[in-house]
Coordinates of C-alpha atoms in Angstrom, one line a residue:
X1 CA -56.3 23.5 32.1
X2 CA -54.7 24.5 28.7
X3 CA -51.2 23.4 30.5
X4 CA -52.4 20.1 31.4
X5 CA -53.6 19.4 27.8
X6 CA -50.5 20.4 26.7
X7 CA -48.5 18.0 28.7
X8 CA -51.4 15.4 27.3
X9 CA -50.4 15.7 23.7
X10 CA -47.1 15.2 24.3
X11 CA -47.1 12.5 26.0
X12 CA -49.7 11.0 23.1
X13 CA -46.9 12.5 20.2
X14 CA -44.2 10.4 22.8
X15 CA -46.0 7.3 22.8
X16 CA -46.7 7.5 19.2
X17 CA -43.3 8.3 17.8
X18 CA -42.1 5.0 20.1
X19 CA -44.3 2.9 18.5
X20 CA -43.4 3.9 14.9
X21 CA -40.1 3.3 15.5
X22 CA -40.4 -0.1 17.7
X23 CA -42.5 -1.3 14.0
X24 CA -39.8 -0.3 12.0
X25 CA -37.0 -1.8 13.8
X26 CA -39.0 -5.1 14.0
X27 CA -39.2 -5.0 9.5
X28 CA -35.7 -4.3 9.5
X29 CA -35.2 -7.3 11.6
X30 CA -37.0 -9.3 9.7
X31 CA -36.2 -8.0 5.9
X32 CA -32.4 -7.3 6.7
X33 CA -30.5 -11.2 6.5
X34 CA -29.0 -11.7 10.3
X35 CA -25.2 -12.3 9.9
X36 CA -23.7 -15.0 10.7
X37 CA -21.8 -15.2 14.1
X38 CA -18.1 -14.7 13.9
X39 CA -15.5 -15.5 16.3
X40 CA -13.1 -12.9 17.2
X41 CA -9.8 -13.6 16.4
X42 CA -7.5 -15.1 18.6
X43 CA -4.4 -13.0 19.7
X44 CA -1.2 -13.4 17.9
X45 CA 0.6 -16.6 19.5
X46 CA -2.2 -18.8 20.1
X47 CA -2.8 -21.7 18.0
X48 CA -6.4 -21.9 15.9
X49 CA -9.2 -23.5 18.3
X50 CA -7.2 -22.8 21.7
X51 CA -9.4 -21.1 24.5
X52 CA -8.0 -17.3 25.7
X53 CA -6.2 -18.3 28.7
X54 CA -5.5 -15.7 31.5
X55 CA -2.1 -15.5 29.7
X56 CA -3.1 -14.0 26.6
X57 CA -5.8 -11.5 28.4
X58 CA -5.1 -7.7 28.7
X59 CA -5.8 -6.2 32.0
X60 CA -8.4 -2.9 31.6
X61 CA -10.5 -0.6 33.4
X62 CA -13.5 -3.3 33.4
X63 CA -11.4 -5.8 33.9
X64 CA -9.2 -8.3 31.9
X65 CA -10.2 -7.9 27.9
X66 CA -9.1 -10.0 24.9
X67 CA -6.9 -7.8 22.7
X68 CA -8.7 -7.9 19.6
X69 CA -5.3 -7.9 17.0
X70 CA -5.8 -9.8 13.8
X71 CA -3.4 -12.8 13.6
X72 CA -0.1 -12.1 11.5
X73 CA 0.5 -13.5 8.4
X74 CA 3.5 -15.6 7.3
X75 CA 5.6 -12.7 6.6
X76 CA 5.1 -11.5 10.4
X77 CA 2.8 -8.8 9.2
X78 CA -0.9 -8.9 8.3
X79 CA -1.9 -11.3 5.5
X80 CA -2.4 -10.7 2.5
X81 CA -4.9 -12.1 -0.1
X82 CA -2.2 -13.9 -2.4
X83 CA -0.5 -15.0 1.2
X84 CA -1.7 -18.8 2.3
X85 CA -2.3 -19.2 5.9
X86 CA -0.1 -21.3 7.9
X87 CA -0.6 -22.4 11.3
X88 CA 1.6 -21.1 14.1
X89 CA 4.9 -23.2 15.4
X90 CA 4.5 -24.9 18.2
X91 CA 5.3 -27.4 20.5
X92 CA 9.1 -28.5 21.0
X93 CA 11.1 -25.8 18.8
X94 CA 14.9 -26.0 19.0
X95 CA 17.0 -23.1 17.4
X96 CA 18.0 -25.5 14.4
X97 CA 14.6 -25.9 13.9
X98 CA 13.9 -22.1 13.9
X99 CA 16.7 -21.7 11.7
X100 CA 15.3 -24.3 9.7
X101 CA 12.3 -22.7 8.7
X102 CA 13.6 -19.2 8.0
X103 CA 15.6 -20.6 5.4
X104 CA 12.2 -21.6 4.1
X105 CA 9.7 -18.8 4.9
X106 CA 12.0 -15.5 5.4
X107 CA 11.4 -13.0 2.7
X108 CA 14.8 -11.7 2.6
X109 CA 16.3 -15.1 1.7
X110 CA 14.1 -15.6 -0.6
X111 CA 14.9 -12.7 -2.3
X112 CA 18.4 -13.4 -2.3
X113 CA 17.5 -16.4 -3.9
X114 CA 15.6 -15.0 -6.6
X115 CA 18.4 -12.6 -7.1
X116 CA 21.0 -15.4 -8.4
X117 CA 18.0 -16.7 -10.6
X118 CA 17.7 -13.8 -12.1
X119 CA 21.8 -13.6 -12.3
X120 CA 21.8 -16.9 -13.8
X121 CA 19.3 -15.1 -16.9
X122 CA 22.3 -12.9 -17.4
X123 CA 24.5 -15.6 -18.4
X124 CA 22.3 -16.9 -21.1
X125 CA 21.7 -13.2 -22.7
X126 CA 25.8 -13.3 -22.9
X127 CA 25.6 -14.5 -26.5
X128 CA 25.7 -13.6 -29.8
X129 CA 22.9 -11.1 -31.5
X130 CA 20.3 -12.8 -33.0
X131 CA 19.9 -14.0 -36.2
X132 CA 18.6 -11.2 -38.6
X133 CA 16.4 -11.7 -41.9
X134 CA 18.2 -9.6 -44.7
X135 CA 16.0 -7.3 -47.3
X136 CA 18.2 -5.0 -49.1
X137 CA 16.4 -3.9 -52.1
X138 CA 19.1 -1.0 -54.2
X139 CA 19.4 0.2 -57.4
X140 CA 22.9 -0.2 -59.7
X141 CA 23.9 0.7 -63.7
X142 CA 23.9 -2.1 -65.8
X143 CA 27.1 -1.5 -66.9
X144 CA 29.9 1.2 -66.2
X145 CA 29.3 4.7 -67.2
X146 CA 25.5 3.2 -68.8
X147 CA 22.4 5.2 -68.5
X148 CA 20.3 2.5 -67.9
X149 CA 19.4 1.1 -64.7
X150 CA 19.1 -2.3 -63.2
X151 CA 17.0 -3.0 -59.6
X152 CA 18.3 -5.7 -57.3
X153 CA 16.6 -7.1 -54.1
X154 CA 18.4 -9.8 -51.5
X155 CA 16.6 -11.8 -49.4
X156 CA 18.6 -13.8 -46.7
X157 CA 19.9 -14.1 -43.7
X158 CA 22.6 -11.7 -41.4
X159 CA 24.6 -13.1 -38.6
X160 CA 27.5 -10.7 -36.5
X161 CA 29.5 -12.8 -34.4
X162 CA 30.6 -9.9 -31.8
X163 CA 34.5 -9.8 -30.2
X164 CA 34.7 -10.6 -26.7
X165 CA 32.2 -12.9 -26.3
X166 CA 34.1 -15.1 -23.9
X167 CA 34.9 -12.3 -21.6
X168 CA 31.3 -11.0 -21.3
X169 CA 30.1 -14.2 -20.2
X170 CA 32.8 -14.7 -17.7
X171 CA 31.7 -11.3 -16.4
X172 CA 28.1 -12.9 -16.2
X173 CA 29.4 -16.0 -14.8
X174 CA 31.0 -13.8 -12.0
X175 CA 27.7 -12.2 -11.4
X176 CA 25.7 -15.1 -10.1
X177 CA 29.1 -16.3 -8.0
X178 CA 28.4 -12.7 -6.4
X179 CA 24.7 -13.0 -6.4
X180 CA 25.3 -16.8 -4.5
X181 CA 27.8 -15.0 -1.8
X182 CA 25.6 -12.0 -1.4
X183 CA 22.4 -14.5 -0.6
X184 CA 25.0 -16.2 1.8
X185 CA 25.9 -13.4 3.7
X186 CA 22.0 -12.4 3.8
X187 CA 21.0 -16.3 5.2
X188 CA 23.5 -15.5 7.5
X189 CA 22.5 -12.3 8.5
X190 CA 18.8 -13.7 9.4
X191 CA 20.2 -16.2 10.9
X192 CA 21.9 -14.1 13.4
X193 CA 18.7 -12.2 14.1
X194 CA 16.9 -15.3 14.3
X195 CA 19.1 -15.8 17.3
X196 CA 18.3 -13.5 19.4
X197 CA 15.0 -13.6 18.2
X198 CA 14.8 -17.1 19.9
X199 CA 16.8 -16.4 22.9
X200 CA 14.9 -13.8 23.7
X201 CA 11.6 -15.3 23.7
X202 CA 13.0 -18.0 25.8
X203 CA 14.1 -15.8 28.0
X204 CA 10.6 -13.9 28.3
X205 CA 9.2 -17.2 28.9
X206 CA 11.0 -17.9 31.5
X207 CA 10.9 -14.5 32.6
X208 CA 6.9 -15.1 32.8
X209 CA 7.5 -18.0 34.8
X210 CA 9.0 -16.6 37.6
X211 CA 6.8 -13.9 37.6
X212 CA 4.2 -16.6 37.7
X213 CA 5.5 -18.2 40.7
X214 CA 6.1 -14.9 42.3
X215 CA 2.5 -14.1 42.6
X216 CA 1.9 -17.4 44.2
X217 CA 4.5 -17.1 46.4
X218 CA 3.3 -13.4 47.6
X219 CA -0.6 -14.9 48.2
X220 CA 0.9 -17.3 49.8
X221 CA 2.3 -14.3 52.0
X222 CA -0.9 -13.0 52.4
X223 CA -2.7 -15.8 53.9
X224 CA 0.2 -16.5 56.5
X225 CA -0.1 -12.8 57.7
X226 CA -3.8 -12.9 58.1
X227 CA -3.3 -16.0 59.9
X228 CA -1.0 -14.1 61.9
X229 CA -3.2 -11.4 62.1
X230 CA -6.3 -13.6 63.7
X231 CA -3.5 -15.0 66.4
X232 CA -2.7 -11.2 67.5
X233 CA 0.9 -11.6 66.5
X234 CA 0.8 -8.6 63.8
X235 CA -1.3 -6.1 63.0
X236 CA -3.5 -4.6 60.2
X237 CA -0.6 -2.6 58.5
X238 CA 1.3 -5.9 57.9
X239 CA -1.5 -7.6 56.2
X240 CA -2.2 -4.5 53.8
X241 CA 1.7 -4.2 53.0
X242 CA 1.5 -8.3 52.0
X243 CA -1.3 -7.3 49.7
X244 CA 0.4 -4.6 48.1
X245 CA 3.4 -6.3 47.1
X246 CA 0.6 -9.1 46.2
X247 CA -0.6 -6.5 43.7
X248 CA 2.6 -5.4 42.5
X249 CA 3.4 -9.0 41.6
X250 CA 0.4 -9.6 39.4
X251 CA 1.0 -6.4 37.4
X252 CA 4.6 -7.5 37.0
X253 CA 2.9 -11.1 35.8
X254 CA 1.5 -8.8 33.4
X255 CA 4.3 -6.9 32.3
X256 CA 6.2 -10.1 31.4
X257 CA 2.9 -11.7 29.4
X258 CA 3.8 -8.2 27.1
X259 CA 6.9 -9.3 27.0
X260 CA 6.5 -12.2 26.1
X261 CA 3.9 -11.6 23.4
X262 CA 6.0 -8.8 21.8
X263 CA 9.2 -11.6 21.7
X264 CA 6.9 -13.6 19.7
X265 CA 5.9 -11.6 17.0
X266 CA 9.9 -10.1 16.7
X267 CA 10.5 -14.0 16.2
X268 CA 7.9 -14.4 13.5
X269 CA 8.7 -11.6 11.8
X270 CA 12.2 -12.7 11.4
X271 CA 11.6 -16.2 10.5
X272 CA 8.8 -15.4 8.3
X273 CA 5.7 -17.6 10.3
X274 CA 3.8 -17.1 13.6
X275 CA 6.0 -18.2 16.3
X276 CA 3.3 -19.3 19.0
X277 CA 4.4 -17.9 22.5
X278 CA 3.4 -21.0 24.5
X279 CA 6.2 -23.1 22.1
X280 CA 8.7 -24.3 24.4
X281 CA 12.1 -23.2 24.1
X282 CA 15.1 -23.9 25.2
X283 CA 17.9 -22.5 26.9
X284 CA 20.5 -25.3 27.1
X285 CA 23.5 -24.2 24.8
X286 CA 25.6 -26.9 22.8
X287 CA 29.3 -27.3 23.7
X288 CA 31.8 -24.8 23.4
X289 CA 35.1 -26.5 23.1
X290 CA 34.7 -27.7 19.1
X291 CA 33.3 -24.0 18.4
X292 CA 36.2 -22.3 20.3
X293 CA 38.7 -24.7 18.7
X294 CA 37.6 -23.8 14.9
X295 CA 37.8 -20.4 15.8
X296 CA 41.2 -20.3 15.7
X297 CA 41.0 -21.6 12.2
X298 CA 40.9 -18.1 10.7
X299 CA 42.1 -19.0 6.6
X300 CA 39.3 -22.3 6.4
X301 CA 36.7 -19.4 8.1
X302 CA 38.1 -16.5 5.5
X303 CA 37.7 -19.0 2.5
X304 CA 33.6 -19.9 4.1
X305 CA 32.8 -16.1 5.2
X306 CA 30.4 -14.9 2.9
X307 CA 31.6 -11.3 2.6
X308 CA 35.3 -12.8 1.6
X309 CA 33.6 -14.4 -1.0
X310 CA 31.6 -12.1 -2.3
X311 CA 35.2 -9.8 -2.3
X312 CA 36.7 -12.5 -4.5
X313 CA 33.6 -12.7 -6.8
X314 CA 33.9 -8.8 -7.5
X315 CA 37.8 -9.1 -7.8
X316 CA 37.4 -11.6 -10.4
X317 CA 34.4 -9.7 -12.4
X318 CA 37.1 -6.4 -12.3
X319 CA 39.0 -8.5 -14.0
X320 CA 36.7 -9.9 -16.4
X321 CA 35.5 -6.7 -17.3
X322 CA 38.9 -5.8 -17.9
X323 CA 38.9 -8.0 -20.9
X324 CA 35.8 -7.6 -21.8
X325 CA 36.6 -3.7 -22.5
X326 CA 39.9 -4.8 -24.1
X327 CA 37.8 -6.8 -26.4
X328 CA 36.0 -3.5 -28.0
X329 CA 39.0 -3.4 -29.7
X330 CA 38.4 -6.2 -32.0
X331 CA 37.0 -5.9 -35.5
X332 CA 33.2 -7.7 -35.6
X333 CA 32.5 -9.9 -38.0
X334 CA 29.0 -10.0 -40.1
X335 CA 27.8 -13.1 -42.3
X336 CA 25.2 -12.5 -44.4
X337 CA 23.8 -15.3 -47.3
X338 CA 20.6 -15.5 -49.6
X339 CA 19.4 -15.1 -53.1
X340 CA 19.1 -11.9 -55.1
X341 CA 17.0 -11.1 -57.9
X342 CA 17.7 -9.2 -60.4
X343 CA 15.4 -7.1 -62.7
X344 CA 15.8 -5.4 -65.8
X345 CA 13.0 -2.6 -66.9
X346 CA 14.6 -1.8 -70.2
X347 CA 14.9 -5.3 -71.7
X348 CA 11.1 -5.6 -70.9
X349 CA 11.4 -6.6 -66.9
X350 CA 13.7 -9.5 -68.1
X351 CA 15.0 -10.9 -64.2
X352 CA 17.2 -13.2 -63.0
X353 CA 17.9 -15.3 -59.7
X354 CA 20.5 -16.6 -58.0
X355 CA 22.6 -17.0 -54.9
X356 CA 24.5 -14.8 -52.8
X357 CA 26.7 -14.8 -50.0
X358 CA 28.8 -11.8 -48.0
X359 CA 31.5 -11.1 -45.4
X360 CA 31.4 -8.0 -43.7
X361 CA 34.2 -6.7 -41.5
X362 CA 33.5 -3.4 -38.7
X363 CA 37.1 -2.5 -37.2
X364 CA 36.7 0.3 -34.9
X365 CA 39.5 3.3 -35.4
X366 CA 39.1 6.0 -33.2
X367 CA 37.9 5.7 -29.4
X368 CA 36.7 8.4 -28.0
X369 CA 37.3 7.4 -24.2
X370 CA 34.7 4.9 -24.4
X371 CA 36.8 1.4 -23.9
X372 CA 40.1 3.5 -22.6
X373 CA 37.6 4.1 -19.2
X374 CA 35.9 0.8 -19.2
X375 CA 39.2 -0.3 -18.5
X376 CA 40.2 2.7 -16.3
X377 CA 37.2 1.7 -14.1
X378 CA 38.3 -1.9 -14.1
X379 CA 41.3 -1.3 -12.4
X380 CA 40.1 1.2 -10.0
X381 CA 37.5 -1.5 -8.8
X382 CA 40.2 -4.4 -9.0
X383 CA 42.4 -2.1 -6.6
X384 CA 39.5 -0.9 -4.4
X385 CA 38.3 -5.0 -3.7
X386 CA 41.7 -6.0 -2.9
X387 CA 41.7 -3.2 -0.2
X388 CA 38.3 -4.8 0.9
X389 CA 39.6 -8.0 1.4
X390 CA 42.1 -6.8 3.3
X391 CA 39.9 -4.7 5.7
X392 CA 37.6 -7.5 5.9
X393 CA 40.5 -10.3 6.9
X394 CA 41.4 -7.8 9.6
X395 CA 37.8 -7.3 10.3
X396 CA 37.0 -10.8 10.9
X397 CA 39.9 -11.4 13.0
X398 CA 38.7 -8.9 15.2
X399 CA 35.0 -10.1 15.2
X400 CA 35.9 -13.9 15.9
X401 CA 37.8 -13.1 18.7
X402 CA 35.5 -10.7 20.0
X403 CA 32.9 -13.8 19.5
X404 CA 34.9 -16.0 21.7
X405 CA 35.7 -13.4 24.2
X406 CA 31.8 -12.8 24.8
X407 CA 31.0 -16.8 25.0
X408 CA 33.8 -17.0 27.7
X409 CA 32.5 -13.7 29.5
X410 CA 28.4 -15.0 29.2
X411 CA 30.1 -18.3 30.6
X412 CA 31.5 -17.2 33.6
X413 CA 28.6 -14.4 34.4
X414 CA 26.5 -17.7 34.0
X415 CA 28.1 -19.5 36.7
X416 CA 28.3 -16.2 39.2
X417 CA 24.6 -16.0 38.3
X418 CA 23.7 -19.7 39.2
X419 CA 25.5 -19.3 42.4
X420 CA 23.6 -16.0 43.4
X421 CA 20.4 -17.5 42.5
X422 CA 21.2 -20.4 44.8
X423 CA 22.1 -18.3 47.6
X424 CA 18.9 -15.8 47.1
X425 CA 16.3 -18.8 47.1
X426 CA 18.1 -20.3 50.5
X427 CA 17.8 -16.8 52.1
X428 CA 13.9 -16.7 50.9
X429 CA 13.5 -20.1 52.5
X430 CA 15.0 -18.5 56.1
X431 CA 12.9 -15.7 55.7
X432 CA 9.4 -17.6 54.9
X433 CA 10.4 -20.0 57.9
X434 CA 11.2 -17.0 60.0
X435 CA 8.1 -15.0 59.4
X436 CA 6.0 -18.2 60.3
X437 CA 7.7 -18.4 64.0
X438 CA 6.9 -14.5 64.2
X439 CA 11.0 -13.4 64.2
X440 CA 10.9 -11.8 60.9
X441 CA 8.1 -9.3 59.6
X442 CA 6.7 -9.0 56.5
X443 CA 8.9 -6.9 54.9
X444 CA 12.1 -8.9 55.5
X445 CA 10.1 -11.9 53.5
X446 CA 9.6 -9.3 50.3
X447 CA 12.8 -8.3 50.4
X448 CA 14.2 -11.3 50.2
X449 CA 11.2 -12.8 47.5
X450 CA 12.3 -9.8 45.7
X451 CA 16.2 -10.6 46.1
X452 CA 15.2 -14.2 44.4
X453 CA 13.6 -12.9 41.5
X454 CA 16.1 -10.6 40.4
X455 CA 18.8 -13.4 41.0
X456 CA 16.4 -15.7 38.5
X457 CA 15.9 -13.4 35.9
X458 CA 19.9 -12.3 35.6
X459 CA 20.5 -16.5 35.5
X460 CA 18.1 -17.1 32.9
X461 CA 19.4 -13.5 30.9
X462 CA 22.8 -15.2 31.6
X463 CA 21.7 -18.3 30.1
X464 CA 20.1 -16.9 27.0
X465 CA 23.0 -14.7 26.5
X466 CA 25.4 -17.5 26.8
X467 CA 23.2 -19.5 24.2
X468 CA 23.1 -16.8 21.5
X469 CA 27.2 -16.3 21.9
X470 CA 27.7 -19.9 20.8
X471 CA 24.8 -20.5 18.3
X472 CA 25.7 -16.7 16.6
X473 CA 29.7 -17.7 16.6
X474 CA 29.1 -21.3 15.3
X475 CA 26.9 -19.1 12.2
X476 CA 29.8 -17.0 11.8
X477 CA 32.2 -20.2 11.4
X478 CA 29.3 -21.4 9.0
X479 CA 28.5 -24.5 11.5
X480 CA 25.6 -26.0 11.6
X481 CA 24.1 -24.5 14.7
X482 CA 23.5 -27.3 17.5
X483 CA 19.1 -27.5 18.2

C-alpha cells in the first residue's frame, strides 16, 4: 500500500513539473520577439536568388546536405564590414575578361599601385627646407671695450637653400620609375596566376561534364542488363557489377563537383571577386604563330620585361645617389632678412628700428666616413644591378624559350590526345552494341566506358594546358592576351 502511494506522488510531482514548464515556455513564446526567417546562404559560386541544384549539394550520411559556407567577399576571403558586396561573375567569361577585372579588383595590384602614389609623394618632399621665422634676441656693448650694454632682438625670416638638390630629386624621380616597374612585374605576376586559375576551372568544368555523362551512360548500363537479366541471357552477378560501377560513377560526379567548387574559389581569390562555377569558360586557345614569332624578338621583350626595367630604374637611382652623396660636399647657403630693434637701458630705454639682412655660409671640413660610404655604397649597388641585368637577359632567354618549347609540347600531346579520345569513344560504341546482341559482358562495356573517360579528361587537361602556354607566354611578351 505505502509503495503504491509512493509511485502516486510521483507521478502527481511528474505531471506537475510538465505543466510548469509547458506555461512557461508558452510566456517565453509570447514575451520573447520571434526572429525573423533567414535564408541560409547560398554556397560559394552560385549567383544571389539561384535554387541549390544537385550540383552544388554535398553528399552525407542522411543524404545530400547544403554546405552551409558563407559567401566570399571580393577579396576571395570572407567580407568584411568596410568591403561592398559585389555579385559573382557570370555568364560568358573569356580569359581577357578575367584578366580584365583583376587589374581592377586584385589586392596585390592595387597595392602596387598605391605604392608609386606614395613614390610620387617622395618627389615633392625633394625640396628645399621650409621657410623659417627668425627670433634672435642677444645682448652686445655699445661700443668697444664699454661697460654698458645694449639689447637687440631680430625678427624675420631664414631660408637655407641645401646643395644637391637636383640629384636628390632625380633619386626620387628614380623611385616611382622603380615603384611603376615593380607594380608591372606584380600585374604580371597575377596575371600568370590568373591563368591557370582560369584554365583550371575550365578544365574542372569540363571534367564535371564527363563525369556527368558517365553516370548516364552507366544507368543506362544498368537497365540494359536487367533487361538482359529478365530474357535469361545473364545472371544476377552482372546486374549487381552494372550497379556498382553505377555507384562508383556518381561518387566520381561528386568528386569532380569538389573540384570544381574549389577551382572557383582559387580563381576568385586571385582575381579579387567571386568567380561563379557555373560561368562558362572556355578552352579554345588564340593562335600561336604571331606569339611564337615575337618570341624571337628577345631586345624589344628585354626593353617591355618588367624586371629589366625595374634593373635599369635601380641602375640609374645608384647613380643618382652617387651624386647626391657627392653633393654633401658643397657649402649650404642660409638667407636670413628682417628688422631689428634696438634698445638702450642706460640712455632711459631709448630704441631704435630698422632693417636687416644676412648671408650665412656652412662648408663642411672634415667627413668622418659619412659621404666617403654613401658613395662607396653607390657603387657597390651600381656594380651589383649591372650583374642583375645580365643574369636576368640570360634568364629570360632561357624562360622564353622554355615558354615556346612547352606551347609546341601541349600542342602536339593535344593532337595525340584528340586522336585517343576518338578511338576510346568508337571502342565504347562496339562494346555498348556488343553487350546488347549478348557477345560482350558487362565488364568489357566498363572497361571500355572507363577507357573513354580517361581519354576525355587527358584531351581536355591537354587543352587547358595548351591554352595557359600561349595566354602565360603572350603575358610574358606583354601581349594583350587573346579572350
Amino acid at each position: 500500500m505505502m509503495v503504491r502511494r509512493c509511485k502516486t506522488w510521483a507521478l502527481a510531482g511528474s505531471l506537475l513539473a510538465f505543466a510548469l514548464a509547458s506555461a512557461a515556455h508558452m510566456a517565453s513564446a509570447q514575451t520573447t520577439p520571434t526572429p525573423a526567417t533567414t535564408t541560409p546562404p547560398l554556397p560559394v559560386g552560385l549567383p544571389s536568388g539561384a535554387p541549390v541544384t544537385p550540383a552544388a549539394t554535398i553528399p552525407g550520411p542522411q543524404g545530400p546536405q547544403s554546405p552551409a559556407v558563407p559567401p566570399l567577399g571580393a577579396s576571395g576571403l570572407l567580407p568584411t564590414s568596410e568591403e561592398p558586396a559585389l555579385p559573382p561573375l557570370t555568364g560568358t567569361l573569356g580569359v581577357a575578361d578575367v584578366l580584365r577585372e583583376a587589374d581592377l579588383r586584385n589586392p596585390d595590384i592595387l597595392a602596387a599601385n598605391a605604392a608609386i602614389v606614395a613614390a610620387q609623394a617622395r618627389v615633392q618632399q625633394a625640396t628645399n627646407a621650409p621657410l623659417q621665422s627668425l627670433l634672435q634676441p642677444s645682448i652686445a656693448q655699445d661700443v668697444p671695450g664699454g661697460v654698458r650694454q645694449v639689447q637687440l632682438m631680430t625678427v624675420g625670416l631664414q631660408q637655407q637653400i641645401l646643395p644637391g638638390l637636383t640629384a636628390t630629386k632625380r633619386v626620387a624621380r628614380f623611385d616611382v620609375a622603380l615603384a611603376g616597374a615593380a607594380a608591372a612585374g606584380v600585374r604580371r605576376e597575377v596575371r600568370q596566376r590568373v591563368v591557370d586559375a582560369y584554365y583550371a576551372l575550365a578544365a574542372a568544368q569540363t571534367r564535371a561534364a564527363a563525369a556527368q555523362q558517365n553516370v548516364t551512360s552507366a544507368n543506362e548500363l544498368v537497365a540494359a542488363a536487367r533487361l538482359r537479366q529478365r530474357a535469361g541471357a545473364i545472371g544476377s552477378f552482372e546486374v549487381l557489377r552494372a550497379t556498382v560501377d553505377a555507384r562508383r560513377a556518381q561518387t566520381e560526379v561528386f568528386v569532380a563537383r569538389g573540384a570544381l567548387r574549389q577551382a572557383a574559389i582559387a580563381l576568385g581569390a586571385d582575381v579579387g571577386r567571386i568567380v561563379d562555377q557555373t560561368a562558362r569558360l572556355s578552352l579554345a586557345p588564340s593562335t600561336t604563330a604571331p606569339v611564337l614569332a615575337q618570341a624571337a624578338a628577345v631586345e624589344s621583350i628585354l626593353r617591355r620585361d618588367p624586371t629589366s626595367m625595374q634593373l635599369r630604374a635601380t641602375l640609374a637611382r645608384s647613380s643618382a645617389q652617387l651624386a647626391a652623396a657627392r653633393a654633401q660636399r658643397l657649402p649650404t647657403l642660409s638667407l636670413a632678412g628682417g628688422y631689428t630693434l634696438e634698445r638702450a637701458p642706460h640712455l632711459g630705454g631709448l630704441t631704435s628700428q630698422g632693417p636687416t639682412a644676412s648671408i650665412g655660409l656652412t662648408i663642411p671640413i672634415f667627413d668622418y666616413g659619412t659621404i666617403r660610404g654613401a658613395e662607396k655604397e653607390a657603387r657597390a649597388n651600381a656594380a651589383t644591378t649591372r650583374l642583375q641585368i645580365t643574369g636576368r637577359e640570360l634568364q629570360l632567354r632561357a624562360t622564353i624559350a622554355s615558354a615556346a618549347a612547352d606551347i609546341e609540347s601541349t600542342r602536339a600531346r593535344l593532337g595525340f590526345s584528340d586522336e585517343s579520345l576518338r578511338q576510346a569513344q568508337v571502342g565504347l560504341r562496339i562494346a555498348q552494341i556488343g553487350f546488347r546482341q549478348g557477345a560482350l559482358r558487362t565488364l568489357d562495356v566498363i572497361s571500355a566506358r572507363t577507357a573513354a573517360l580517361t581519354a576525355r579528361a587527358d584531351r581536355d587537361q591537354a587543352r587547358a594546358e595548351y591554352a595557359d602556354a600561349i595566354a602565360k607566354l603572350q603575358i610574358l611578351l606583354g601581349d594583350p592576351v587573346a579572350p
